[in-house]
Amino acid sequence: MADTPSVLSFDVVGTLIDFETGMLNYLRHACRNELAAIDDDMFLAAYRTSRKNPDVIKYPDDLVRVYFELAPHFGLPQDSAIAEGFRASVKDWPAFADSVVALKRLKSRCKLVAMTNAQRWALDHFAATLGEPFDDTVTVDEAGCEKPDPRFFAFTLGRLSRDGHGLHDVMHVAQSQYHDIGVARQLGYTVCWIERRAGKADSGGTIDSTLTQPDYRFTSLAGLADAFEAGEIRMK
């Protein structure tokens, strides 16, 4: 077994891309009058609930549905153009401030693999925003399912096996306890939790979950890069 990870698999939305800021920036511009008095956490809590609803429409196409579901709650315009713009706003969602530089640092030491519930068209935008850091990528289109479905992880490991990689040298890095940390732990991964909402009251736009203790926990991706360079990261 490798002493240190040779592959880092990453959740993208919420871990590397700040989707909460991206969504709120778009809606506060498109619906500035209606959202002016709405607290960010109040909106994110409603969004979180809406995203729990089962839907066969793949993310982020289902943001159109989410918009129309939330519009009556917040008095937003029942406007198809705004709803479609909400979906299209993914191209403008920002990276977290540390993502691009930290990914470059980590790439000098490991193979980087994206594992995202987003569709390919959306990941293409995210990867460009992040500076095209990934050596391989798996989207919901290829996997045919969404995390936390274990089949998503199995599909990715199958791809990695082509190059001789297995569970023994992959560390999974993610923000979402619901989509990633819990299932990755159950499947035997070495797990790193990037707790982007550390110190905040709730899980924001991410679906709630019971807390799974990770092998490593940082409040930024830069923290993981620092630990890697200090020789503090080991496979568990």
C-alpha positions as CSV (number, residue, x, y, z in Angstrom):
1,M,0.0,0.0,0.0
2,A,1.3,3.5,-0.9
3,D,2.4,5.6,2.1
4,T,0.9,8.8,0.6
5,P,-1.9,9.2,-1.9
6,S,-1.0,9.1,-5.5
7,V,-4.5,10.1,-6.6
8,L,-6.8,12.7,-5.1
9,S,-10.4,12.4,-6.2
10,F,-12.4,15.6,-5.7
11,D,-16.0,16.7,-5.3
12,V,-16.2,19.9,-7.3
13,V,-19.3,21.9,-6.5
14,G,-19.1,23.2,-2.9
15,T,-15.5,21.9,-2.5
16,L,-13.7,23.8,-5.3
17,I,-16.5,25.9,-6.7
18,D,-18.4,28.3,-4.5
19,F,-21.9,27.5,-5.7
20,E,-23.6,29.3,-2.9
21,T,-22.0,32.7,-3.8
22,G,-22.5,32.0,-7.5
23,M,-26.3,31.3,-7.1
24,L,-26.8,34.3,-4.8
25,N,-24.9,36.6,-7.0
26,Y,-27.0,35.7,-10.0
27,L,-30.4,35.9,-8.1
28,R,-29.5,39.1,-6.4
29,H,-28.8,40.7,-9.8
30,A,-31.8,39.1,-11.6
31,C,-34.3,39.6,-8.7
32,R,-32.7,42.5,-6.8
33,N,-35.9,44.0,-5.6
34,E,-37.5,40.7,-4.4
35,L,-34.4,39.4,-2.7
36,A,-33.2,42.6,-1.2
37,A,-34.7,41.8,2.3
38,I,-34.0,38.0,2.2
39,D,-31.1,36.7,4.3
40,D,-28.6,34.5,2.5
41,D,-29.0,31.7,5.0
42,M,-32.8,31.8,4.7
43,F,-32.6,31.4,1.0
44,L,-29.9,28.6,1.2
45,A,-32.1,26.7,3.7
46,A,-35.0,26.7,1.3
47,Y,-32.7,25.7,-1.6
48,R,-31.3,22.9,0.5
49,T,-34.9,21.6,1.1
50,S,-35.8,21.9,-2.6
51,R,-32.7,19.9,-3.7
52,K,-33.8,17.0,-1.5
53,N,-36.8,16.4,-3.7
54,P,-36.2,13.5,-6.1
55,D,-35.9,14.5,-9.7
56,V,-34.9,12.7,-12.8
57,I,-33.5,15.9,-14.3
58,K,-29.8,16.0,-13.9
59,Y,-27.9,18.8,-12.1
60,P,-27.6,21.7,-12.8
61,D,-30.5,21.5,-15.3
62,D,-32.8,21.0,-12.3
63,L,-32.0,24.5,-11.2
64,V,-34.9,25.6,-13.4
65,R,-37.3,23.4,-11.4
66,V,-35.7,24.7,-8.1
67,Y,-36.2,28.3,-9.2
68,F,-39.9,27.8,-9.9
69,E,-40.4,25.9,-6.7
70,L,-38.7,28.6,-4.6
71,A,-40.2,31.6,-6.5
72,P,-43.6,31.7,-4.7
73,H,-41.9,31.3,-1.3
74,F,-39.8,34.4,-1.8
75,G,-42.1,36.4,-4.1
76,L,-39.7,36.0,-7.1
77,P,-40.9,36.6,-10.7
78,Q,-42.5,33.5,-12.4
79,D,-40.2,34.2,-15.3
80,S,-38.8,31.4,-17.6
81,A,-35.9,33.6,-18.7
82,I,-34.7,34.1,-15.1
83,A,-35.1,30.4,-14.3
84,E,-33.1,29.4,-17.4
85,G,-30.5,32.1,-16.4
86,F,-30.3,30.5,-13.0
87,R,-29.2,27.3,-14.6
88,A,-26.9,29.0,-17.0
89,S,-25.3,31.0,-14.2
90,V,-23.0,28.1,-13.4
91,K,-20.5,29.4,-16.0
92,D,-20.0,32.4,-13.7
93,W,-19.8,30.6,-10.4
94,P,-16.5,31.5,-8.8
95,A,-13.8,29.2,-7.4
96,F,-13.1,29.5,-3.7
97,A,-10.2,31.9,-3.2
98,D,-7.7,29.2,-2.5
99,S,-8.8,26.6,-5.1
100,V,-6.7,27.4,-8.1
101,V,-3.4,27.8,-6.4
102,A,-4.0,24.9,-4.0
103,L,-4.9,22.6,-6.9
104,K,-1.7,23.5,-8.7
105,R,0.3,22.7,-5.6
106,L,-1.4,19.3,-5.2
107,K,-1.1,18.5,-8.9
108,S,2.7,18.5,-8.5
109,R,2.4,15.6,-6.1
110,C,-0.8,13.6,-7.2
111,K,-3.1,12.8,-10.0
112,L,-6.2,14.9,-9.7
113,V,-9.6,13.4,-10.6
114,A,-12.9,15.3,-10.6
115,M,-16.0,13.3,-9.4
116,T,-19.1,15.5,-9.8
117,N,-22.8,15.1,-9.8
118,A,-22.9,17.9,-12.4
119,Q,-23.3,17.2,-16.1
120,R,-20.4,17.4,-18.5
121,W,-21.4,20.8,-19.9
122,A,-21.3,22.3,-16.4
123,L,-18.0,20.6,-15.5
124,D,-16.4,22.1,-18.6
125,H,-17.2,25.6,-17.2
126,F,-16.0,24.6,-13.7
127,A,-12.7,23.1,-15.0
128,A,-12.0,26.3,-17.0
129,T,-12.7,28.4,-13.9
130,L,-10.3,26.2,-11.9
131,G,-7.5,26.5,-14.5
132,E,-8.0,23.0,-16.1
133,P,-6.3,21.1,-13.2
134,F,-7.8,17.6,-13.7
135,D,-6.0,14.6,-15.1
136,D,-9.4,12.7,-15.4
137,T,-13.0,13.6,-14.8
138,V,-16.2,11.7,-14.1
139,T,-19.6,13.4,-14.3
140,V,-23.1,12.2,-13.8
141,D,-23.4,11.6,-17.5
142,E,-20.7,8.9,-17.5
143,A,-21.5,7.3,-14.1
144,G,-25.2,7.2,-14.8
145,C,-26.0,7.9,-11.1
146,E,-25.3,10.6,-8.5
147,K,-23.3,10.5,-5.4
148,P,-23.9,9.2,-2.7
149,D,-24.6,6.2,-4.8
150,P,-21.7,3.8,-4.3
151,R,-21.8,3.0,-8.1
152,F,-20.4,6.4,-8.8
153,F,-17.3,5.6,-6.8
154,A,-17.1,2.1,-8.3
155,F,-17.3,3.6,-11.8
156,T,-14.4,6.0,-11.0
157,L,-12.2,3.3,-9.5
158,G,-12.8,1.3,-12.7
159,R,-11.4,4.1,-14.7
160,L,-8.5,4.6,-12.4
161,S,-7.7,0.9,-12.5
162,R,-6.7,1.3,-16.2
163,D,-3.6,3.1,-15.0
164,G,-2.9,0.7,-12.1
165,H,-4.6,2.8,-9.4
166,G,-6.8,1.3,-6.7
167,L,-8.6,2.1,-3.5
168,H,-5.3,1.7,-1.7
169,D,-3.8,4.9,-3.1
170,V,-6.8,7.2,-3.6
171,M,-7.8,9.8,-1.1
172,H,-11.3,11.4,-1.6
173,V,-11.5,15.1,-0.9
174,A,-14.9,16.8,-0.5
175,Q,-17.1,19.3,1.4
176,S,-20.4,17.4,1.4
177,Q,-21.0,15.0,4.3
178,Y,-24.1,13.8,2.5
179,H,-22.8,13.3,-1.0
180,D,-19.2,12.2,-0.3
181,I,-17.8,11.9,3.2
182,G,-20.2,9.3,4.6
183,V,-20.2,7.0,1.6
184,A,-16.5,7.3,0.9
185,R,-15.8,6.3,4.5
186,Q,-18.2,3.3,4.2
187,L,-16.4,2.2,1.0
188,G,-13.0,2.2,2.7
189,Y,-11.5,5.4,1.2
190,T,-9.0,7.6,3.0
191,V,-11.2,10.7,3.4
192,C,-10.4,14.4,3.6
193,W,-13.2,16.8,4.6
194,I,-12.8,20.4,3.4
195,E,-15.3,22.0,5.8
196,R,-16.0,25.2,3.8
197,R,-18.8,26.2,6.2
198,A,-16.8,25.8,9.4
199,G,-18.2,28.0,12.1
200,K,-21.5,28.6,10.3
201,A,-24.8,27.7,11.7
202,D,-25.9,25.0,9.2
203,S,-25.0,23.3,6.0
204,G,-26.0,26.1,3.7
205,G,-27.0,24.9,0.3
206,T,-25.7,21.3,1.0
207,I,-28.2,18.6,2.0
208,D,-28.0,17.9,5.7
209,S,-26.4,14.6,6.9
210,T,-25.2,12.9,10.0
211,L,-21.6,13.7,10.8
212,T,-19.0,11.2,9.6
213,Q,-15.5,11.7,11.1
214,P,-12.9,12.0,8.3
215,D,-9.3,11.0,8.3
216,Y,-8.3,14.6,7.7
217,R,-10.2,17.8,8.2
218,F,-9.3,21.3,6.9
219,T,-11.3,24.4,6.5
220,S,-9.6,25.3,3.2
221,L,-8.0,23.5,0.3
222,A,-4.8,25.4,1.1
223,G,-4.7,23.6,4.4
224,L,-4.6,20.3,2.7
225,A,-1.8,21.5,0.3
226,D,0.2,22.8,3.3
227,A,-0.2,19.4,5.1
228,F,0.8,17.5,2.0
229,E,4.0,19.6,1.6
230,A,4.8,19.2,5.3
231,G,4.6,15.4,4.8
232,E,1.6,15.1,7.1
233,I,-0.7,13.2,4.8
234,R,-0.7,9.4,4.9
235,M,-3.0,6.8,3.6
236,K,-5.2,5.2,6.3
